[in-house]
Short mmCIF file of C-alpha atoms and ligand atoms in Angstrom, two decimals:
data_model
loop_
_atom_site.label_atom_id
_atom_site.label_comp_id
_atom_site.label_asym_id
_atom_site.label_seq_id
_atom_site.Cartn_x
_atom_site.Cartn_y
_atom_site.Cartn_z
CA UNK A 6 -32.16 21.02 25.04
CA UNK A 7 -28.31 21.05 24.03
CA UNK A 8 -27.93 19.66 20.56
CA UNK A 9 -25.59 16.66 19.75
CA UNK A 10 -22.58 17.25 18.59
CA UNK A 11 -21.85 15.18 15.49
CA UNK A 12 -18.57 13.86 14.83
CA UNK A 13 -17.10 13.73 11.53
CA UNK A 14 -17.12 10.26 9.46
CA UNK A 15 -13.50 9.65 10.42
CA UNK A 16 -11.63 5.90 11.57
CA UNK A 17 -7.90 6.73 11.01
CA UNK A 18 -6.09 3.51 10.99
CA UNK A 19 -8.14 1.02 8.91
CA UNK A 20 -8.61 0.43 5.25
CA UNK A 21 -11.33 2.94 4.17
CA UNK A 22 -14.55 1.69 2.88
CA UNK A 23 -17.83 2.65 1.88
CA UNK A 24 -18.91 6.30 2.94
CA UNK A 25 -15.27 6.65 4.22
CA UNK A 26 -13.80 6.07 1.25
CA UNK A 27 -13.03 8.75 -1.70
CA UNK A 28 -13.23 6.61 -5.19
CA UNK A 29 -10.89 7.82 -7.77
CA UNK A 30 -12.47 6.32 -10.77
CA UNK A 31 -9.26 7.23 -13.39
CA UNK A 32 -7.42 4.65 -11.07
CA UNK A 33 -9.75 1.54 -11.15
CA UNK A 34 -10.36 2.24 -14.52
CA UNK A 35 -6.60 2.34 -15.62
CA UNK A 36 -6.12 -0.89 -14.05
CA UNK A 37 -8.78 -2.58 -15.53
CA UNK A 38 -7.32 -1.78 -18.75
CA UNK A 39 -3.99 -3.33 -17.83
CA UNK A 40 -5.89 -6.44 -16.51
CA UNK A 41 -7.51 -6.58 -19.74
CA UNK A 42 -4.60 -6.26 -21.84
CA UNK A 43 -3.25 -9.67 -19.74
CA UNK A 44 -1.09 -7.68 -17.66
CA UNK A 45 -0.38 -8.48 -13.40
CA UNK A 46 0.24 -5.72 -11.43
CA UNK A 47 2.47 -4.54 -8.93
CA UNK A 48 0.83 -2.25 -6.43
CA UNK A 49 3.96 -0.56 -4.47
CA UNK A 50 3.57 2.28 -2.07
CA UNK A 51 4.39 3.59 1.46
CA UNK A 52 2.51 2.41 4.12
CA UNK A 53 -0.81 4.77 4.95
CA UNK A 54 -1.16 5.41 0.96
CA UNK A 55 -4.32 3.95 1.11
CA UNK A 56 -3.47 0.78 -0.97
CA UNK A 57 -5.45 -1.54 1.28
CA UNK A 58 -8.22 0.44 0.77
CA UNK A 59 -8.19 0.14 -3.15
CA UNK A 60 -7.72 -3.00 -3.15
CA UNK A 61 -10.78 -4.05 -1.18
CA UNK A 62 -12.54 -1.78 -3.52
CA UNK A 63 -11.23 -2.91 -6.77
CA UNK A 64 -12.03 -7.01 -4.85
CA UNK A 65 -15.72 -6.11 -4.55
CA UNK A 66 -16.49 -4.02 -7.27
CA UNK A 67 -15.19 -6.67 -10.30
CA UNK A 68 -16.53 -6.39 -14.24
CA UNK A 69 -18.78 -8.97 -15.25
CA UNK A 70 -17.03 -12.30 -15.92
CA UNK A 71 -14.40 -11.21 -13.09
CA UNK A 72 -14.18 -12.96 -9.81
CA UNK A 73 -12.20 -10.58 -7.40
CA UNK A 74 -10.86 -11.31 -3.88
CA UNK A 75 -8.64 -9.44 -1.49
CA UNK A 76 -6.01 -11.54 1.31
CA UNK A 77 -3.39 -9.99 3.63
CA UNK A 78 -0.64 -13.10 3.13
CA UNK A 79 1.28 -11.54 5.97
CA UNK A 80 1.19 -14.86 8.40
CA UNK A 81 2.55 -16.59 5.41
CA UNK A 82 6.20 -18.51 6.59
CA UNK A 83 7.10 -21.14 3.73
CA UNK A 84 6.35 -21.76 0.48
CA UNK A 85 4.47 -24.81 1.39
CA UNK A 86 1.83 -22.12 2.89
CA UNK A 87 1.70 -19.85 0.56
CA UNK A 88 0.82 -22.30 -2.63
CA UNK A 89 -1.92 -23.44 0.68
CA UNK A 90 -2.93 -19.76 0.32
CA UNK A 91 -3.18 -19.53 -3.10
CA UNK A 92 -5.42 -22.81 -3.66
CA UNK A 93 -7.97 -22.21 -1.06
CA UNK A 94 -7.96 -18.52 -2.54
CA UNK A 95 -8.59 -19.19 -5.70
CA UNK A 96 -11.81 -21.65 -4.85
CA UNK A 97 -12.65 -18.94 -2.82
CA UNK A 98 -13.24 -16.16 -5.51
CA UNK A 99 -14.53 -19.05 -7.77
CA UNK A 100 -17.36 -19.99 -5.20
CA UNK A 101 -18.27 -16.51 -5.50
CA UNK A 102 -19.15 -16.34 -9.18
CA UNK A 103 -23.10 -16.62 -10.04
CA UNK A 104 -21.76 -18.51 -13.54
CA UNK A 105 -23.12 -22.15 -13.97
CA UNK A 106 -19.82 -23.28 -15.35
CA UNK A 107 -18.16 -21.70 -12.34
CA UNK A 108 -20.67 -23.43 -10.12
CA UNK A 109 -20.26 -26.44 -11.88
CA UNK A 110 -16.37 -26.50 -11.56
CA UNK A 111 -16.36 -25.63 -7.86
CA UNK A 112 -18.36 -28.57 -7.24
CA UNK A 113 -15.67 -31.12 -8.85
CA UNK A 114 -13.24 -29.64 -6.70
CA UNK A 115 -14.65 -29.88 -3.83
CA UNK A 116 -15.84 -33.64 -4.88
CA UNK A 117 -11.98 -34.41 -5.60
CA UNK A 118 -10.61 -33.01 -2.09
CA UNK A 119 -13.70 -33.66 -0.34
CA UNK A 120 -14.40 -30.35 0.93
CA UNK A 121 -16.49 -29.57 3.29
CA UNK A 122 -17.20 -25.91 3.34
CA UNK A 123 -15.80 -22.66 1.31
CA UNK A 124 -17.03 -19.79 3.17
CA UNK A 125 -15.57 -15.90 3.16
CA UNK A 126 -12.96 -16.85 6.35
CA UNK A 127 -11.60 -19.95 4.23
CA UNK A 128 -11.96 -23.52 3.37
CA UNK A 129 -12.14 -26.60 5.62
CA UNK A 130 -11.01 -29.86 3.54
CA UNK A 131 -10.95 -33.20 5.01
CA UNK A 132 -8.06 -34.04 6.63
CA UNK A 133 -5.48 -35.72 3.69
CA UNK A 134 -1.98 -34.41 2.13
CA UNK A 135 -2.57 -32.18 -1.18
CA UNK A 136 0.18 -30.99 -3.35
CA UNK A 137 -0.77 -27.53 -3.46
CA UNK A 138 1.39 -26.14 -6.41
CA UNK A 139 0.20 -29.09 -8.05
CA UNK A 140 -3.28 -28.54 -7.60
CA UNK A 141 -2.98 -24.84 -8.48
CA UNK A 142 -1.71 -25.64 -11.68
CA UNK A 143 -4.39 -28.27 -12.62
CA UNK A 144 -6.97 -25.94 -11.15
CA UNK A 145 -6.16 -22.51 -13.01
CA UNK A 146 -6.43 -24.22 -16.70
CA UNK A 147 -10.14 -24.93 -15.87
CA UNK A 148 -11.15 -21.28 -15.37
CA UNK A 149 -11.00 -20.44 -19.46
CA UNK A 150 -13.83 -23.47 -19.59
CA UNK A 151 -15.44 -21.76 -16.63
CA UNK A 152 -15.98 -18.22 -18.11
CA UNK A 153 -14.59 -16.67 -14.90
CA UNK A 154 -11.37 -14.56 -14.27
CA UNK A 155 -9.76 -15.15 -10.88
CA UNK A 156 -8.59 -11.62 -9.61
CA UNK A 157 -6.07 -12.13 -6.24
CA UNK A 158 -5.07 -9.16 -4.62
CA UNK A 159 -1.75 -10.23 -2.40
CA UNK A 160 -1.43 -7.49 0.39
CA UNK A 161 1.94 -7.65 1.88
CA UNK A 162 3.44 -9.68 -0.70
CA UNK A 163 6.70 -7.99 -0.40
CA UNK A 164 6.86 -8.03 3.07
CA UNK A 165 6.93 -11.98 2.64
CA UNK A 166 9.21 -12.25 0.12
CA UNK A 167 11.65 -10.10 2.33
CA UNK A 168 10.74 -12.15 5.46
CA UNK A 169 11.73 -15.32 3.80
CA UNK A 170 14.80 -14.18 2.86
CA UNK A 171 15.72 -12.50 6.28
CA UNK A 172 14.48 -16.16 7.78
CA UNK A 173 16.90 -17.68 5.37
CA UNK A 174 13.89 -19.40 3.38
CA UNK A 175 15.51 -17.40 0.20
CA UNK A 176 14.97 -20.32 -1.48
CA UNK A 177 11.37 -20.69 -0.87
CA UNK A 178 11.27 -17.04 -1.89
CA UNK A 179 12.88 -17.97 -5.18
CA UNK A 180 10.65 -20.66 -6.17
CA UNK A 181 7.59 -18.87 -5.56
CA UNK A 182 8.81 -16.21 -7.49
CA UNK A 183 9.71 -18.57 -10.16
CA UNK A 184 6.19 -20.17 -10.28
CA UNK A 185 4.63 -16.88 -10.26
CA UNK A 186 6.42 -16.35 -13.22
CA UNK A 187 6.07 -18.99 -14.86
CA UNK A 188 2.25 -18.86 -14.78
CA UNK A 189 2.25 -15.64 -16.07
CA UNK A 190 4.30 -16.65 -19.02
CA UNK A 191 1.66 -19.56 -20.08
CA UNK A 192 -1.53 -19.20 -22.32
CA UNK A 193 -3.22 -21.86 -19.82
CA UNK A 194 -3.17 -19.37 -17.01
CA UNK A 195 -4.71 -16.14 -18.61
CA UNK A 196 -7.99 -16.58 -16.64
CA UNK A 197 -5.86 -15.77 -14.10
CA UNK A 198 -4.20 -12.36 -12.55
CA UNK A 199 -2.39 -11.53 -9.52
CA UNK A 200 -2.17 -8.27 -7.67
CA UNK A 201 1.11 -7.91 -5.80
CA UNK A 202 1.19 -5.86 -3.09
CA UNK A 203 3.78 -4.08 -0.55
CA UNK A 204 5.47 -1.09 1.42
CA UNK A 205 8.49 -2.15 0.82
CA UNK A 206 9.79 -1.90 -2.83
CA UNK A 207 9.44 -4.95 -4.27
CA UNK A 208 12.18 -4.47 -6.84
CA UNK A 209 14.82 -3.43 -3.99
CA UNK A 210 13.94 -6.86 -2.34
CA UNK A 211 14.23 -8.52 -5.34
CA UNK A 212 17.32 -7.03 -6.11
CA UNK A 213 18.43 -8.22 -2.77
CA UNK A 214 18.24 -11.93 -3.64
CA UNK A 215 19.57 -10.92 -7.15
CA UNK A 216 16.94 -12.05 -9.53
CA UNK A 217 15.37 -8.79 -10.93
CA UNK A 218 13.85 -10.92 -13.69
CA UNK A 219 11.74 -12.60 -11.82
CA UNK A 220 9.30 -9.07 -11.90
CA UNK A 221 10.38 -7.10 -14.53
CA UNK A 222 7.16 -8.11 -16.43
CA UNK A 223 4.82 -7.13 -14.00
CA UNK A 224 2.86 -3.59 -14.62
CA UNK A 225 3.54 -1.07 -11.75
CA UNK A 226 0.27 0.93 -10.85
CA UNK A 227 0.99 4.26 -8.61
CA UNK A 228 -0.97 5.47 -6.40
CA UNK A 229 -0.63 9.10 -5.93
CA UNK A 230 -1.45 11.55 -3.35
CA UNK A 231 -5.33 13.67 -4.00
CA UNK A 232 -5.40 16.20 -6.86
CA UNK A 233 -6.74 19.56 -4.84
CA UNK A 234 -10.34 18.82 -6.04
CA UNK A 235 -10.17 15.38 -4.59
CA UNK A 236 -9.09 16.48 -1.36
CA UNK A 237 -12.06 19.11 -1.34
CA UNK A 238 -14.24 15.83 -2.13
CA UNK A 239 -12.74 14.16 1.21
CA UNK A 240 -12.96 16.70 3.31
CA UNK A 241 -16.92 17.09 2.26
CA UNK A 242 -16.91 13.69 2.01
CA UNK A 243 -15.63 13.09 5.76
CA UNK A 244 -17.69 16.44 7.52
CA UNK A 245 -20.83 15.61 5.50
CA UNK A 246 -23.42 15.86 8.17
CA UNK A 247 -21.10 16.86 11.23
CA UNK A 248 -21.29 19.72 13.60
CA UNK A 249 -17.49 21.15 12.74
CA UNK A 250 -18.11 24.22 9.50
CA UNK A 251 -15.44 24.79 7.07
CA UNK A 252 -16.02 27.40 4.82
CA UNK A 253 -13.92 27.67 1.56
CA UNK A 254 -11.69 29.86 2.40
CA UNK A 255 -10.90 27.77 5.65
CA UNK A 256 -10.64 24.43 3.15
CA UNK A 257 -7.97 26.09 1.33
CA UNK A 258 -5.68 27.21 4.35
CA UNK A 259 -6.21 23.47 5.70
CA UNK A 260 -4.76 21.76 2.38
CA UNK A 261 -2.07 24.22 2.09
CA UNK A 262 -1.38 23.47 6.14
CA UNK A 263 -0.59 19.50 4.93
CA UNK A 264 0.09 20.18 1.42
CA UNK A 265 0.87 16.50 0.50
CA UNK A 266 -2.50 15.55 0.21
CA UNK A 267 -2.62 11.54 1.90
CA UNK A 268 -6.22 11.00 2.24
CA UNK A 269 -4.40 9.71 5.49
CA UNK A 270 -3.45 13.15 6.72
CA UNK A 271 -6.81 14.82 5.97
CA UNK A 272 -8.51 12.34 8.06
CA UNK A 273 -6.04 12.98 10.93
CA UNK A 274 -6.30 16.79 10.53
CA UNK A 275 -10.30 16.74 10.47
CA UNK A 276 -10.43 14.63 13.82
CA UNK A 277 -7.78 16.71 15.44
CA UNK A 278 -10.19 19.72 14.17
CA UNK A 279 -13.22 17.93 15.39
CA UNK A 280 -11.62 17.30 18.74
CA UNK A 281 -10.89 20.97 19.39
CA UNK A 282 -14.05 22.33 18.11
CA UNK A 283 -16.03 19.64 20.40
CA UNK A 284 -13.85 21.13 23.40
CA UNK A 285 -14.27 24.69 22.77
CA UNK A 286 -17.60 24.08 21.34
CA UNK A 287 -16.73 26.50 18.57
CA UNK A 288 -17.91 24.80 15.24
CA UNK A 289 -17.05 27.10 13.03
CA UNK A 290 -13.47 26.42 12.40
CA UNK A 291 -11.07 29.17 11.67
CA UNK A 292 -7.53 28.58 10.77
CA UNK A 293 -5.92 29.30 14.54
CA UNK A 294 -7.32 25.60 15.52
CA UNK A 295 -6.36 24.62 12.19
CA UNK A 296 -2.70 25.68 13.55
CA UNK A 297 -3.11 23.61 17.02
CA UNK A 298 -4.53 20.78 15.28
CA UNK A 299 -1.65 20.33 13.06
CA UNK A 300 0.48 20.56 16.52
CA UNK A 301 -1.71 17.91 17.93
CA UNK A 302 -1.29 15.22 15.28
CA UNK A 303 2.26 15.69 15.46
CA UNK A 304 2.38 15.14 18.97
CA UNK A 305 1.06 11.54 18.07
CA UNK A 306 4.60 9.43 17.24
CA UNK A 307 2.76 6.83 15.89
CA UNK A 308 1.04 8.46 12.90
CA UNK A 309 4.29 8.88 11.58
CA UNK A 310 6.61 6.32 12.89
CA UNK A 311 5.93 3.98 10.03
CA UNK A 312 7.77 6.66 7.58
CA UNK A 313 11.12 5.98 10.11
CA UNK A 314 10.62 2.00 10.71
CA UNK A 315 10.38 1.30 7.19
CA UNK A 316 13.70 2.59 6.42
CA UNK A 317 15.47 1.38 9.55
CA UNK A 318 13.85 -2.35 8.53
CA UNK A 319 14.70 -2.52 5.07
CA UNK A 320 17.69 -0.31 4.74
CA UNK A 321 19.26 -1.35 7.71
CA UNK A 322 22.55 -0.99 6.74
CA UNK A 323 22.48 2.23 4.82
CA UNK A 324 19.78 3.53 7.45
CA UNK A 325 22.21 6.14 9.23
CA UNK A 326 23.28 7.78 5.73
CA UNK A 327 19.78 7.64 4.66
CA UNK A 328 18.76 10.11 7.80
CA UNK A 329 21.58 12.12 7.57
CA UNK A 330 20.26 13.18 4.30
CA UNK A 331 16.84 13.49 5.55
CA UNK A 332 18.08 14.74 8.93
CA UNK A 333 19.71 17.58 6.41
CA UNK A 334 16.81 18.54 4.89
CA UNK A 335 14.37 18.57 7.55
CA UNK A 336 16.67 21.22 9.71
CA UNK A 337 18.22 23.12 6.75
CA UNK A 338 14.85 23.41 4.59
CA UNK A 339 16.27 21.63 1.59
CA UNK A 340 19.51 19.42 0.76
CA UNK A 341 21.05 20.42 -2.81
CA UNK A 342 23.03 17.25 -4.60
CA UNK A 343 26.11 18.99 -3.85
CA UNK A 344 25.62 18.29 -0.15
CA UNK A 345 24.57 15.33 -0.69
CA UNK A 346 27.81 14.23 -2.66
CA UNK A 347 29.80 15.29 0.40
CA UNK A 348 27.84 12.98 2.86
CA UNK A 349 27.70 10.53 -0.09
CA UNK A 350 31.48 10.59 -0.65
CA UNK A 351 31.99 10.28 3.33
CA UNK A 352 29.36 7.25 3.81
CA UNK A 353 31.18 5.22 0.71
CA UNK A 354 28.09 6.04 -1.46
CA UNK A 355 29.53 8.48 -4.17
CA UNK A 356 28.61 5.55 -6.73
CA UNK A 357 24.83 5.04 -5.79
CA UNK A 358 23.67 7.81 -3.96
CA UNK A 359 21.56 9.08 -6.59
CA UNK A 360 19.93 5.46 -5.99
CA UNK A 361 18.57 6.54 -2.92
CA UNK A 362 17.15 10.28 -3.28
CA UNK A 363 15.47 8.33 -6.41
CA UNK A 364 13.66 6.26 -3.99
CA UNK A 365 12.93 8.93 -1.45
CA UNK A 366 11.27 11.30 -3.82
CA UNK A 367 9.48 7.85 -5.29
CA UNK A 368 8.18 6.95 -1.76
CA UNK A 369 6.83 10.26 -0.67
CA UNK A 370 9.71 11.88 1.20
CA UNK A 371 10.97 14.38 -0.95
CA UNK A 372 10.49 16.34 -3.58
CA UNK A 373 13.08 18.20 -6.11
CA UNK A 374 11.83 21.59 -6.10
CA UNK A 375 14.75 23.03 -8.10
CA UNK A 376 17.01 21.12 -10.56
CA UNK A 377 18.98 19.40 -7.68
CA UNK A 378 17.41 20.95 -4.63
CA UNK A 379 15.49 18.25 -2.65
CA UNK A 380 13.14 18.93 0.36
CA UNK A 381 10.60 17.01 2.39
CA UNK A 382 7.48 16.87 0.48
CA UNK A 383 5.01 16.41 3.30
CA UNK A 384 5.16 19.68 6.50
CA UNK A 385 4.07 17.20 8.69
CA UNK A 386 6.73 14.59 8.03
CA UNK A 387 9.75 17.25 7.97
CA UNK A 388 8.06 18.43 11.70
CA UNK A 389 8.33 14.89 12.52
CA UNK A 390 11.64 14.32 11.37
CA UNK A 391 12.53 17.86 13.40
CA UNK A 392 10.48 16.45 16.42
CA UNK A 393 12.45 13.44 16.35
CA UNK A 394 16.13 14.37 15.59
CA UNK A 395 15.80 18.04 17.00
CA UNK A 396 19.93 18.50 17.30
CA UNK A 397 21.83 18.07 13.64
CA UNK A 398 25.25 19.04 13.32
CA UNK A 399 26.54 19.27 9.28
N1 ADP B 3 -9.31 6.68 -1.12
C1 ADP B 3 -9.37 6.91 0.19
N2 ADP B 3 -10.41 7.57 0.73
C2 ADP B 3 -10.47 7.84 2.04
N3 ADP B 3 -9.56 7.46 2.92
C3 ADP B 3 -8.50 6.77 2.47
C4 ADP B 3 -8.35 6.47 1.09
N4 ADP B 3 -7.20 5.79 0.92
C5 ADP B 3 -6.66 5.69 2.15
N5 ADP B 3 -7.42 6.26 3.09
C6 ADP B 3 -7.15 6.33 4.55
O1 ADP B 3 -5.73 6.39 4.70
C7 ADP B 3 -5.28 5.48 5.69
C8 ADP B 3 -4.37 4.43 5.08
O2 ADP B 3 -5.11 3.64 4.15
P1 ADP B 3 -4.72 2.13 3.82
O3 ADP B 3 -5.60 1.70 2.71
O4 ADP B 3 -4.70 1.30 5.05
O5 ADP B 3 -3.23 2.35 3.28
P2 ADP B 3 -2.04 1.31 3.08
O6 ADP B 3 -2.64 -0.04 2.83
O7 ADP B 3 -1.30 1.86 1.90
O8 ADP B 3 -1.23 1.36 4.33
C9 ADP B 3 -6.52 4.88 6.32
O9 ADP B 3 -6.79 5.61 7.49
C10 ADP B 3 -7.59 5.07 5.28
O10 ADP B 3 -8.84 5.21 5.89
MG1 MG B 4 -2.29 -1.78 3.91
#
């Protein structure tokens, strides 16, 4: 009888979870420290950084005395929805505490809006009008007495803030902000700690509506890419079990073949792997289909488009000097300041151009290898970039 071939553990696309998911202790420890120390964080990285996935595991896996729970706000469209949001949120994660007091609370709230079910998709309250920001400002006070500390973690939070504006609700956007703020500031509200979220920068779109203050006391967390010991973990991690073999020497040629280590791209490489070992039946992987397989992920647009959309969305005016510089890099190997300064100087930039390589190299496409030499960080996003713009005239 043939034997089954056995895939490896791999679902590119979603949040990771579970068996799927590589844990890097150092970084839920570090920002249980800052939530400690009274501190809300701002969680800021590209898209397919894997900040979704943290998230969800920092939501379920709360200290005692911590009530945890994860939302993607992204349907979010006024303010009047998003204080909605918040209040059904925060019952939410209260519900789910074991605490008497908690217990106790929930049960006067739902008494005083005559609730009729909190449940993991939401709330259902009797129809009648609440004043949401009202409410959530009675309703946070209570926790202290309660014994419980909320924990939201707002995915997309920046991508609503910038959608207000762009909607011209940039005064909706402003108030929120303001609230946000203004909680943080008071002693009544330390029960209380929000996790803000994004793949855009949230300080650029802040900047935009010119109130920088509004953030400026909120505790950025990074998320990097793997250390070369983590990756190994993954890539165990992800084949534990399957049919595909790498040996050791094979596991170092395939993280020096992606080199940025995303947890993202290792999962793409290892299914690209898997699919031509499954074809060719050869499970023992040597680094030719290593070579094809990086071929073959590139030849999928959309594991990479996201890197290109983001910066046409939010830099839409400044997008074409933006590529050039990438554009540069990507054909010539690197891009040294100097050339920048020329296309900097020609594009009206030779004020804040260093404003923009500062937030490529932040957000994961380049690196400065030499004082003043920049060049894509990631192989597979400079053979995108090639793949995409394959004619470049200096
Ligand atoms: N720690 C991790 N372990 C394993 N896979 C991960 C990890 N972080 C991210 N990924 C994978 O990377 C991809 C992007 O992750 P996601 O959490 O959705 O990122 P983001 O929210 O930043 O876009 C997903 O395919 C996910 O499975
Ligand atoms: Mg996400």
């Amino acid at each position: 009888m043939k034997k089954e071939w056995i895939h490896p553990n791999t679902v590119t696309g979603d949040a990771a979870t579970e068996g799927r998911y590589l844990k890097r202790e150092y970084i839920n420890e570090s920002f249980w420290r800052e939530v400690r120390k009274g501190n809300h964080i701002l969680l800021v990285a590209p898209r397919r950084v894997g900040k979704t996935s943290i998230m969800k595991d920092l939501a379920c896996n709360c200290p005692e005395g911590f009530a945890g729970i994860y939302e993607n706000i992204e349907g979010v469209s006024c303010k009047i929805d998003f204080y909605q949001r918040l209040f059904e949120l925060l019952l939410q994660s209260i519900h789910r505490s074991k605490l008497k007091q908690a217990k106790e609370l929930v049960g006067r709230w739902t008494n005083k809006f005559r609730i009729i079910e909190i449940s993991k998709s939401g709330i259902k309250i009797e129809a009648q009008k609440i004043d949401y920001e009202k409410e959530i400002r009675n309703l946070i006070p209570e926790l202290k007495e309660a014994k419980v500390h909320v924990i939201i973690f707002l995915d997309e939070f920046a991508e609503i803030i910038y959608k207000l504006k762009k909607n011209g609700c940039q005064e909706d956007a402003i108030s929120i902000l303001h609230m946000l703020r203004e909680m943080r500031s008071d002693d009544d509200f330390k029960h209380f700690t929000i996790v803000y979220a994004g793949s855009v920068g949230l300080e650029f779109v802040i900047r935009n509506i010119d109130r920088p203050k509004l953030i400026n006391d909120l505790h950025p967390i990074k998320l990097g890419v793997l250390s070369d010991a983590e990756a190994s973990m993954l890539i165990s991690q992800l084949t534990d079990g399957a049919s595909i073999q790498l040996s050791d020497d094979i596991r170092v040629y395939l993280k020096q073949k992606i080199s940025y280590l995303l947890p993202y791209y290792l999962q793409l490489m290892i299914e690209a792997i898997d699919d031509i070992a499954f074809e060719t039946k050869t499970a023992v992987v040597n680094e030719k289909m290593i070579d094809l397989a990086f071929l073959n992920v590139l030849k999928e647009k959309k594991n990479f488009e996201d890197w290109l959309l983001r910066l046409k969305e939010y830099h839409s005016v400044n997008f074409s000097f933006i590529n050039e510089l990438l554009q540069h890099a990507a054909h010539r190997d690197h891009i040294t300041v100097q050339e920048i300064y020329s296309k900097a100087e020609k594009a009206g930039h030779s004020e804040d151009y260093m404003d923009f390589i500062e937030e490529l190299v932040h957000d994961g496409y380049l690196v400065e290898i030499e004082n003043h030499i920049y060049c894509f960080i990631s192989p597979l996003l400079r053979q995108y970039w090639l793949q995409k713009y394959p004619i470049y005239h200096a």
